[in-house]
Tab-separated table of C-alpha atoms and ligand atoms in Angstrom:
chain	number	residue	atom	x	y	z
A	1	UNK	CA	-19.098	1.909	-9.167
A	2	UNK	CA	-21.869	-0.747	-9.284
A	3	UNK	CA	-20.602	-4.079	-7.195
A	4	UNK	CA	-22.598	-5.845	-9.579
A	5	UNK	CA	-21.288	-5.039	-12.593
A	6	UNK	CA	-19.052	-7.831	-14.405
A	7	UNK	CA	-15.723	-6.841	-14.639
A	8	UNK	CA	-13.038	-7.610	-17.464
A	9	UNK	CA	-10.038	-7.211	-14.609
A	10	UNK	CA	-11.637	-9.912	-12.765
A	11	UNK	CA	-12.457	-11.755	-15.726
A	12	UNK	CA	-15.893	-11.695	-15.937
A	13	UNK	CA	-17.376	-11.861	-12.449
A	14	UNK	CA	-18.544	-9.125	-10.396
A	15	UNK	CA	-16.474	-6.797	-7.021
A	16	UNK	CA	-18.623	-8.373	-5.273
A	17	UNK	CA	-18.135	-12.051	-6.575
A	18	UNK	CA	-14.211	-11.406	-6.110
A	19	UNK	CA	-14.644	-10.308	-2.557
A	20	UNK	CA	-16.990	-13.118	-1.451
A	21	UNK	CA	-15.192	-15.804	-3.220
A	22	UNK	CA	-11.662	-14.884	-3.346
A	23	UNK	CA	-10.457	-12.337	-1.521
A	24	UNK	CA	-7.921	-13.166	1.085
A	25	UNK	CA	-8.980	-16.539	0.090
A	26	UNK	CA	-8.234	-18.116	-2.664
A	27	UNK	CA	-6.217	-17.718	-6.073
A	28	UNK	CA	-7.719	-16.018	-8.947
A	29	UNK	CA	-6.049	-16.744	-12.902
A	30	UNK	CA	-7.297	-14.454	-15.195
A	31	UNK	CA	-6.757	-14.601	-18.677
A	32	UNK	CA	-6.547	-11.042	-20.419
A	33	UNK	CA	-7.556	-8.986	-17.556
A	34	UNK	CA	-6.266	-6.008	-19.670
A	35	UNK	CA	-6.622	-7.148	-22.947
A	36	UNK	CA	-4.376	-6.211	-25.336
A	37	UNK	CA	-2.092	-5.114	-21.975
A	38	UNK	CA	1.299	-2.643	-23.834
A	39	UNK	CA	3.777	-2.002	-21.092
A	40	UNK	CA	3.923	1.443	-20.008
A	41	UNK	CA	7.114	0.750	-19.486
A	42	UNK	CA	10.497	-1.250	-21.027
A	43	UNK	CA	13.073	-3.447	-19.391
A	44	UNK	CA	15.415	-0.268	-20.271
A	45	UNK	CA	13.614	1.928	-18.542
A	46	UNK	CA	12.858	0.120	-15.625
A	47	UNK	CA	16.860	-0.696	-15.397
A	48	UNK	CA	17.118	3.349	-15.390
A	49	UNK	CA	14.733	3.438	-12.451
A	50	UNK	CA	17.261	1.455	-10.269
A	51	UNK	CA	20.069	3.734	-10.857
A	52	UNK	CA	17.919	6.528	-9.424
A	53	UNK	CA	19.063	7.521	-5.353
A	54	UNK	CA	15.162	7.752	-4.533
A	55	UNK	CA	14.000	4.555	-5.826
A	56	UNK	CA	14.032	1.451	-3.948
A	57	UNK	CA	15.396	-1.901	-6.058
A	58	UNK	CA	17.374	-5.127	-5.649
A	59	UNK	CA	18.416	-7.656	-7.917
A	60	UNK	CA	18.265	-11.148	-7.269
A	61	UNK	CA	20.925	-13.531	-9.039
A	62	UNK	CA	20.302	-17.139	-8.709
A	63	UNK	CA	23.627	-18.636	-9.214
A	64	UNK	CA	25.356	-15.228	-7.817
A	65	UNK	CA	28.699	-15.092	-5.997
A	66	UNK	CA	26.480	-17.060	-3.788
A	67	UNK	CA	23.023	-18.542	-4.300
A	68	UNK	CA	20.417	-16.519	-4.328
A	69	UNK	CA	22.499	-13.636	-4.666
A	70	UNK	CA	21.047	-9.783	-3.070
A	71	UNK	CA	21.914	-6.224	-4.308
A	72	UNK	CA	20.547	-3.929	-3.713
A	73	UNK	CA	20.102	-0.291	-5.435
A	74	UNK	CA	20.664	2.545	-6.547
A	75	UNK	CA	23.251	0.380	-9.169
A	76	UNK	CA	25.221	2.203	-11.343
A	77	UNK	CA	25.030	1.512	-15.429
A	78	UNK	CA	27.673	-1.263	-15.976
A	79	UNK	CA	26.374	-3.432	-13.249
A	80	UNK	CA	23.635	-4.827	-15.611
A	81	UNK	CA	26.034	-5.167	-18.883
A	82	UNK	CA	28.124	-7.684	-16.034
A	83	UNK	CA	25.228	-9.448	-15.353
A	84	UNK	CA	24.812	-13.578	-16.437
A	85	UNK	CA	22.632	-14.109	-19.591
A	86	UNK	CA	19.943	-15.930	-17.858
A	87	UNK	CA	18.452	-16.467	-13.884
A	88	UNK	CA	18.474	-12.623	-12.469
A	89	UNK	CA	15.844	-10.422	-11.771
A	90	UNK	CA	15.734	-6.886	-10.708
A	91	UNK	CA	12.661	-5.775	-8.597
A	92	UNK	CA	11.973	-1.944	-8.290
A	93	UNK	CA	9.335	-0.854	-5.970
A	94	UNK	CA	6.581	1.724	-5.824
A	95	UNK	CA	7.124	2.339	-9.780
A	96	UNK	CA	3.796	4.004	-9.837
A	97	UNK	CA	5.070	7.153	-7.779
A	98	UNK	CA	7.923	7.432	-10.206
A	99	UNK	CA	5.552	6.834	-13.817
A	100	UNK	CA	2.119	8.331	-14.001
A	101	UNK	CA	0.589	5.397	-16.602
A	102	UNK	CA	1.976	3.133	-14.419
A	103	UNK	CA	-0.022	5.185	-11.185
A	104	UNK	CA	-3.071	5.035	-13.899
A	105	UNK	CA	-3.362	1.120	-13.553
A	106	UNK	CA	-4.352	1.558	-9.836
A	107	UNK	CA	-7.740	3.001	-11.204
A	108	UNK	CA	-8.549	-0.974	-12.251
A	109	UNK	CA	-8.501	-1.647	-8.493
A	110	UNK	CA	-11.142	1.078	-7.399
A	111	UNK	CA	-13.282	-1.616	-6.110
A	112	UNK	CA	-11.045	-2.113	-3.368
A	113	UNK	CA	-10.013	1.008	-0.347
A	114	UNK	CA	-7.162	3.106	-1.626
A	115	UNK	CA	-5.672	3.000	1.536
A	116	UNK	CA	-5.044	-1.227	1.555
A	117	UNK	CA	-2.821	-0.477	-1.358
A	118	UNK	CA	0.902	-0.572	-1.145
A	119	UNK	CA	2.453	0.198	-4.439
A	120	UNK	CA	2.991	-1.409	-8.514
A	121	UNK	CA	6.387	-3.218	-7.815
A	122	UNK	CA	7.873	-4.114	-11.026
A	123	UNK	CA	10.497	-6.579	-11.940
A	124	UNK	CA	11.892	-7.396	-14.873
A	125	UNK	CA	13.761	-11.521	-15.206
A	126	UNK	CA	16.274	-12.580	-17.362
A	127	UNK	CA	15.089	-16.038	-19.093
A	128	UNK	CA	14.957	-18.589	-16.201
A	129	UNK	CA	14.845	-15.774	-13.606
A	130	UNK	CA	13.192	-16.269	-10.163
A	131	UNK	CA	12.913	-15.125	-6.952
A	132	UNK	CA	12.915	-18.195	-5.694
A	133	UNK	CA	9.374	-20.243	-4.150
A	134	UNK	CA	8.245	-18.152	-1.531
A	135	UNK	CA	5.196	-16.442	0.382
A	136	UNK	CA	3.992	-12.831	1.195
A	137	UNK	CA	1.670	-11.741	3.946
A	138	UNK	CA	0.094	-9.857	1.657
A	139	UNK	CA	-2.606	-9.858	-1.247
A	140	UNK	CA	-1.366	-9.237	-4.922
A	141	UNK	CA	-2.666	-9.225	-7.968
A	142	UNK	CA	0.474	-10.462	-10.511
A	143	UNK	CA	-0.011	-8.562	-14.012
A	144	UNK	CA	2.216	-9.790	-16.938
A	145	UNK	CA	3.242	-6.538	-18.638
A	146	UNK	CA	5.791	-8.168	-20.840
A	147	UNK	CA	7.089	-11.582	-22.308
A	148	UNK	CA	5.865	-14.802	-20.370
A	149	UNK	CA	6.555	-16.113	-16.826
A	150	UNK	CA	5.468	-19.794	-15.375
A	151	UNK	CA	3.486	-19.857	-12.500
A	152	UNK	CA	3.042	-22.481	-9.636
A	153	UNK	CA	0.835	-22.343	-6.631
A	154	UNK	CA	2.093	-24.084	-3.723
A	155	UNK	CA	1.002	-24.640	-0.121
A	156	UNK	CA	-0.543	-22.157	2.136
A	157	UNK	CA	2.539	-20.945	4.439
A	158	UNK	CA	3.120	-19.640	8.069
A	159	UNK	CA	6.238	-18.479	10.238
A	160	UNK	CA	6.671	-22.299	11.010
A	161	UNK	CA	7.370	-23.308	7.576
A	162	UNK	CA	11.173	-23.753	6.917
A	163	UNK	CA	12.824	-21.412	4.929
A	164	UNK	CA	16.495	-21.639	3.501
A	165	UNK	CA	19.423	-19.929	5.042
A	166	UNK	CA	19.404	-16.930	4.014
A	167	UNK	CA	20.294	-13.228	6.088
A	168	UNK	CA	17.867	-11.404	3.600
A	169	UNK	CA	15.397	-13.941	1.175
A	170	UNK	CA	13.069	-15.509	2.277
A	171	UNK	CA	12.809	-18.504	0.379
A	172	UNK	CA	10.831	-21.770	1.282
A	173	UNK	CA	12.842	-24.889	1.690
A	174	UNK	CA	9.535	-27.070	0.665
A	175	UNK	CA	7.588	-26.017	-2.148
A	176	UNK	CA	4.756	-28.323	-2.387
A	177	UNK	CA	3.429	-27.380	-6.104
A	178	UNK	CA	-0.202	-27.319	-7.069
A	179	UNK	CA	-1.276	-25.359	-10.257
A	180	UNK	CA	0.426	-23.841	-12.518
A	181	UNK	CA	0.443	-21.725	-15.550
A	182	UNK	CA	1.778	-19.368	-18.226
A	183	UNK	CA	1.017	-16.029	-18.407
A	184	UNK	CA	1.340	-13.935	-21.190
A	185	UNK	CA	0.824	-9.778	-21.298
A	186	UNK	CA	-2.391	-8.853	-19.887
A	187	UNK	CA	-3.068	-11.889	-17.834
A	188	UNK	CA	-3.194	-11.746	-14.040
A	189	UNK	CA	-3.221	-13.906	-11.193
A	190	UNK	CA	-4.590	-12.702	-7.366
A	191	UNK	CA	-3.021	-14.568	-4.980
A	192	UNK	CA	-3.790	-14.471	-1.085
A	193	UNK	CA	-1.621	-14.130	1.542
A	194	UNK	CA	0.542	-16.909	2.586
A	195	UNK	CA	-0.042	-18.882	-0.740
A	196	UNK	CA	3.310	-19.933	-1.301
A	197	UNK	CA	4.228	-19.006	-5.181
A	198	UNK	CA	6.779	-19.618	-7.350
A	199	UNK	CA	7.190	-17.246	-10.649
A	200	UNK	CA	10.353	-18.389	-13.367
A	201	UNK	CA	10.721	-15.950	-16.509
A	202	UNK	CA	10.143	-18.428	-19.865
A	203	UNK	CA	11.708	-15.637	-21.810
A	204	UNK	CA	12.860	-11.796	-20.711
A	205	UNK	CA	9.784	-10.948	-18.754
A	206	UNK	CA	8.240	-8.046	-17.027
A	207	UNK	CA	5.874	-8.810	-14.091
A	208	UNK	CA	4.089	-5.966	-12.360
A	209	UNK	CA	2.646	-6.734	-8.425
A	210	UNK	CA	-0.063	-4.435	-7.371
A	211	UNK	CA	0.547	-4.942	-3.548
A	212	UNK	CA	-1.586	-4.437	-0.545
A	213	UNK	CA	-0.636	-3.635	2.434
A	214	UNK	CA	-2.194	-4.679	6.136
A	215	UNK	CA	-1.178	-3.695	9.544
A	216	UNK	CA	0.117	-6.427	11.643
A	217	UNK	CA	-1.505	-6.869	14.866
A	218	UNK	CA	1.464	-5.922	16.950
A	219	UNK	CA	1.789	-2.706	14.675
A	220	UNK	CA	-1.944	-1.762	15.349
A	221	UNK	CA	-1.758	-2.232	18.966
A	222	UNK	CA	2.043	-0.805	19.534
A	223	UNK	CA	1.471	2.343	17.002
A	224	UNK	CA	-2.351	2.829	18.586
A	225	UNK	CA	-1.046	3.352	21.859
A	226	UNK	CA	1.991	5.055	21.500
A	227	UNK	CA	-0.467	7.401	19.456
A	228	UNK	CA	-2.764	7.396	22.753
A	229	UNK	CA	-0.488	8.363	25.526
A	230	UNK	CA	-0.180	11.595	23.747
A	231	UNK	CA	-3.265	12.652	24.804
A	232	UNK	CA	-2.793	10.780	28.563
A	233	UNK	CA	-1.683	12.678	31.856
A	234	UNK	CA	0.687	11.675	33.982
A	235	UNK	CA	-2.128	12.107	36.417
A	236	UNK	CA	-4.443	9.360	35.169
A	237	UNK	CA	-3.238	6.059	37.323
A	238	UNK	CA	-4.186	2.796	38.065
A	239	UNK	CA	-6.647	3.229	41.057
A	240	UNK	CA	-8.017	1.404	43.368
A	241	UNK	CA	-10.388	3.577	45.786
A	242	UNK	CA	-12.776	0.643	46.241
A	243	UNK	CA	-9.828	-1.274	47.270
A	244	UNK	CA	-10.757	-4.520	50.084
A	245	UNK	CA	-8.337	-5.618	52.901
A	246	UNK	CA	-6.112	-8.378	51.789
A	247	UNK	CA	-5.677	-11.872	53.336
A	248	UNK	CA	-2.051	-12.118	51.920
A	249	UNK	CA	-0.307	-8.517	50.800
A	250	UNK	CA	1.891	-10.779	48.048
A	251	UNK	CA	-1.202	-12.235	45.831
A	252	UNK	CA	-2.086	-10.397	42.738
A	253	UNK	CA	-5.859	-10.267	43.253
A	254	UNK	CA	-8.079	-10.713	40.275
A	255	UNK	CA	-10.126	-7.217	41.222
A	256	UNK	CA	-6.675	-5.562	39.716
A	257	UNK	CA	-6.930	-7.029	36.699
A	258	UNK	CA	-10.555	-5.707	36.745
A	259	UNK	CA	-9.338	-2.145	37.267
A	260	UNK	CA	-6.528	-2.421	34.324
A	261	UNK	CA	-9.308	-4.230	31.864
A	262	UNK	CA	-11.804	-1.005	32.816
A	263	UNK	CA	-8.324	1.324	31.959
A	264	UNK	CA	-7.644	-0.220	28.941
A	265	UNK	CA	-10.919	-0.801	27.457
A	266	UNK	CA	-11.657	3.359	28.058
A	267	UNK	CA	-9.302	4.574	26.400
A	268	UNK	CA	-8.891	1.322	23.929
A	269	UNK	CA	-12.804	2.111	22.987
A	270	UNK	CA	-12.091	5.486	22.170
A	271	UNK	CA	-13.701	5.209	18.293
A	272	UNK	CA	-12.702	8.734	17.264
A	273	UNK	CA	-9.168	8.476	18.220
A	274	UNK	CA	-9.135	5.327	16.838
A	275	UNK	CA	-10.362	6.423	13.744
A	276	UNK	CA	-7.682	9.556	13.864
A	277	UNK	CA	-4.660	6.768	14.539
A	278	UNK	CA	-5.655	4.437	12.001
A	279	UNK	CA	-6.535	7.301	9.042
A	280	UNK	CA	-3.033	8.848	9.897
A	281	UNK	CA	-0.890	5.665	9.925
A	282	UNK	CA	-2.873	4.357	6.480
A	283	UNK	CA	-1.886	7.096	4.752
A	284	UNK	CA	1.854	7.768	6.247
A	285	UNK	CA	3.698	7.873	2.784
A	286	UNK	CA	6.297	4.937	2.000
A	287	UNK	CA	8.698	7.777	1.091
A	288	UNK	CA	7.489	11.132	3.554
A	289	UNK	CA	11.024	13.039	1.832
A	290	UNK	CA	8.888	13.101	-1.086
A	291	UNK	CA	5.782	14.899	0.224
A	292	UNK	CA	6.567	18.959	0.693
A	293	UNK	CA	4.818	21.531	-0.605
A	294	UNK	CA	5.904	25.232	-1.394
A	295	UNK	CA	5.118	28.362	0.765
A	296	UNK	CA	1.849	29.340	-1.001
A	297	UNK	CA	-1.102	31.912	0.443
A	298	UNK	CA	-4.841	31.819	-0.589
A	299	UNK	CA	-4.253	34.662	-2.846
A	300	UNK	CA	-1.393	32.911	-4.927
A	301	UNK	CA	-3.460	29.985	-4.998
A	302	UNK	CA	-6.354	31.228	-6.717
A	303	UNK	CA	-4.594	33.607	-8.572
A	304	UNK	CA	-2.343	30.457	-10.365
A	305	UNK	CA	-5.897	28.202	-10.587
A	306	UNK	CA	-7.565	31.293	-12.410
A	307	UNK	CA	-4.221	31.173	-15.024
A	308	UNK	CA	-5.768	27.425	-15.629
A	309	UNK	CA	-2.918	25.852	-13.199
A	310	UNK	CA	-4.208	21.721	-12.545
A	311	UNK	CA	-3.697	20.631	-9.012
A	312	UNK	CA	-3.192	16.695	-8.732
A	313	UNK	CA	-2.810	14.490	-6.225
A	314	UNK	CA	1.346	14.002	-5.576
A	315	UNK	CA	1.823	10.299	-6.954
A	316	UNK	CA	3.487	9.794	-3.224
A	317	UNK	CA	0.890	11.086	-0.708
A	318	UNK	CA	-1.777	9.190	0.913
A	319	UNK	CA	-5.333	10.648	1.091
A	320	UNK	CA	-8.591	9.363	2.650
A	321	UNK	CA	-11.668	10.513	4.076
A	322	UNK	CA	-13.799	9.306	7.200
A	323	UNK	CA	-16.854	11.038	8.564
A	324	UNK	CA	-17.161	12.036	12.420
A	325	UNK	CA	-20.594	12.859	13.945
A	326	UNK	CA	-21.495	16.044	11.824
A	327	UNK	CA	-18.032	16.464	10.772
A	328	UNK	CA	-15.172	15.148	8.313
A	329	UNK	CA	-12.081	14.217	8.871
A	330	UNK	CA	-9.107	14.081	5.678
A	331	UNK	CA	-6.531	11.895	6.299
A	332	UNK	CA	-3.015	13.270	3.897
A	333	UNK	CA	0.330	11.748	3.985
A	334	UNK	CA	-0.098	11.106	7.664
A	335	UNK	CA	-1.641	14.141	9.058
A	336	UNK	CA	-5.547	14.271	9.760
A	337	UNK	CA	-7.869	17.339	9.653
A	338	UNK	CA	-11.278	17.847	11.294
A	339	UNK	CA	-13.626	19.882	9.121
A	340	UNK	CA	-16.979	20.831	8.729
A	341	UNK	CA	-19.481	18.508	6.860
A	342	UNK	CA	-20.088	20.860	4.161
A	343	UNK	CA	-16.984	19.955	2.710
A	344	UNK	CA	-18.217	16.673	1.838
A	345	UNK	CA	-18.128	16.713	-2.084
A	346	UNK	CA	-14.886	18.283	-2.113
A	347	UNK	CA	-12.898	15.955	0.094
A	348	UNK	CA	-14.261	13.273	-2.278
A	349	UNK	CA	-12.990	14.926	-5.080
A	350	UNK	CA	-9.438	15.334	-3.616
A	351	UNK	CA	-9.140	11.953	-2.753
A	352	UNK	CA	-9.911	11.242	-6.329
A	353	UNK	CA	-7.886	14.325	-7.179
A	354	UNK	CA	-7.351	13.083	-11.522
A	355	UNK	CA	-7.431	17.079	-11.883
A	356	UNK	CA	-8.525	19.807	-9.716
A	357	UNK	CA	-8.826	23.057	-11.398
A	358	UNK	CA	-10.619	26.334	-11.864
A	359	UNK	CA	-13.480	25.219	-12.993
A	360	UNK	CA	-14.236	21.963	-11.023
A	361	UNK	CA	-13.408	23.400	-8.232
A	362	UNK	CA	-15.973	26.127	-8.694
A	363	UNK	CA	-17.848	26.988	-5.714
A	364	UNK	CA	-15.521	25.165	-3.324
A	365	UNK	CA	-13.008	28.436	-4.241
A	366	UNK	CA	-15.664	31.161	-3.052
A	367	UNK	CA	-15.834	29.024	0.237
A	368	UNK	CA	-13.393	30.029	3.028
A	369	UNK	CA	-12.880	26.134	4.494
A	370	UNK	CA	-12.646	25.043	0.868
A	371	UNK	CA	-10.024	27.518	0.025
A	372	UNK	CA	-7.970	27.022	2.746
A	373	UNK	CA	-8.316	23.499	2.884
A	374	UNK	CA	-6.852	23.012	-0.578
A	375	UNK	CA	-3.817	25.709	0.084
A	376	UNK	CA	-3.007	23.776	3.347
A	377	UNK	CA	-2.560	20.531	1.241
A	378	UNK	CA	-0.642	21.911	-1.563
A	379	UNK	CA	1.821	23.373	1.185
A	380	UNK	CA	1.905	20.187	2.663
A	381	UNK	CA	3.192	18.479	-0.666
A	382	UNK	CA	-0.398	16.296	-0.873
A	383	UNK	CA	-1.328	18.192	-3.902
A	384	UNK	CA	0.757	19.805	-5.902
A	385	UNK	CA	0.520	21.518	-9.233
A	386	UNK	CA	0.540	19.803	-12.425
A	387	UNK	CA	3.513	20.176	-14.830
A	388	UNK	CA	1.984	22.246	-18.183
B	401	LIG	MN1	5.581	-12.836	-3.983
């Protein structure tokens, strides 16, 4: 993809423009980002979703049993019928593992790394429905996929600004409005993280939020090193052979902090285990019970690609690529494999993985690694075959 090239999605300006200008920055209102936007989905459906064990939902009723009212799913069908006419809204997450065209509008966002994506959540608001003012720490791009909602931008946010009392919501107690607008299907709005927001349904509205998703600094440096001592004997101690006399045994000398700084920054510098943690932990899936793989050999494979089965990527695992020295390393649902550079143009189409099949795959079947390779991930639930 050219970074150059003007782009509808980002109404009219280039990836690169986006990145530079807005990106983690500032808001972004575009009008008819998909023009001519049709739901993939319908409030009915969506309501479906949340009765489903596996799927992840809440509702949100404003003037509840108390305010701001939580539920949260799997509901059963006459909990919506009970529901007040107006100020609700049900949020269901990671709809784009559960409905391919809605998995198909992550291709619009190809400009940014795969991996910084969370999920589509999409909610669906009674008239007047809310989830109150609030802020994320995330980036999202808010797509109206149905009716109209009423946007206002408020104040950049932090953990010092007060929220209401509330065990689960976190809703700002001072929303300091700045712009707003109506969106209508097929208009979007990027907002950064910590913008505070505020979204109110004019009339029954769908809203889809293509989230992204960012490790916290404590996460990067708690996960990185738990990940690290794996590979750390119990042998390998703080030392201190150049040790000096002391002039008072109780002082913490500054040379010890020398000695831990050398430690840390070792095995802290380590780029290709860094590069192994990070892959792995980007591409742990949000729900792992719903990444396996049957018991498959190299024979059954190719035998079921040669009677035209499709491979595709499982809507719930993870996959990246990184390169090492002369070698590769695939990142899937968590797990990371070392292979050998030749493999180049097929771990790029796996990631990609639309369709892999008999005859795209080609060569990459007559190789051993390339064989293999793609049996180990189907096992693993990464890929998986295609329903006919
Ligand atoms: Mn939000």
């Amino acid at each position: 993809m050219n970074p150059d090239t003007p782009l509808q999605l980002l109404g009219g300006i280039s990836a690169r423009e986006f990145l530079r200008d807005y990106w983690q920055k500032k808001p972004l209102l575009i009008r008819q980002a998909i023009p001519d936007f049709q739901s993939p989905i319908d409030p009915d459906e969506l309501a479906g979703l949340a009765l489903e064990e596996e799927v992840e939902s809440r509702l949100i009723i404003e003037n509840g049993e108390r305010p701001w009212e939580l539920r949260r799913g799997p509901f059963a069908e006459d909990e919506f019928s009970k529901l007040p006419e107006t100020e609700w809204t049900l949020l269901v997450q990671a709809v784009d593992q559960f409905v391919p065209e809605v998995g198909e509008l992550l291709e619009h966002f190809r400009f940014l790394p795969s991996w910084r994506i969370d999920d589509v959540m999409i909610s669906y608001a009674a008239p007047g429905g809310s989830v109150g003012p609030h802020f994320d720490n995330y980036d999202v791009f808010l797509l109206q996929g149905h009716g109209k909602r009423h946007w206002k931008i408020g104040q950049m946010c932090d953990t010092e600004s007060p929220l209401l009392e509330h065990a689960d919501l976190r809703i700002l107690a001072d929303f300091q409005g700045g712009e707003e607008w109506t969106l209508e299907p097929g208009d979007m709005l990027y907002l950064p993280p910590r913008l505070a927001h505020w979204g109110v349904a004019v009339d029954d509205c769908l809203t889809y939020s293509v989230g992204f998703r960012a490790p916290s600094a404590a996460e990067v440096l708690t996960h990185f090193t738990d990940f690290l001592s794996q590979f750390m004997s119990d042998e390998e101690r703080y030392t201190d052979a150049d040790a000096q006399p002391v002039s008072d045994p109780h002082q913490i000398q500054h040379d010890a902090l020398d000695r831990l700084k050398a430690l840390l920054a070792e095995h802290m510098g380590d780029e290709r285990l860094l590069l192994t943690w990070f892959g792995q932990f980007m591409t742990e899936p949000r729900y792992p019970e719903l990444v396996v793989g049957p018991e498959l050999d190299d024979t059954e494979l190719l035998d079921s690609l040669e009677q035209g089965a499709v491979l595709i990527r499982n809507p719930s695992a993870r996959l990246a690529w990184s390169e090492v020295d002369d070698d590769l390393l695939l990142f899937a649902s968590g797990q990371s494999r070392l292979l050998p550079g030749h493999l180049r143009e097929l771990l790029k189409m796996i990631c990609a993985a639309d369709a892999l099949h008999f005859d795209n795959l080609g060569q990459w079947l007559a190789d051993d690694d390339g064989r293999n390779l793609l049996c180990e991930l189907v096992k693993q639930g990464s890929l998986g075959f295609a329903d006919e």
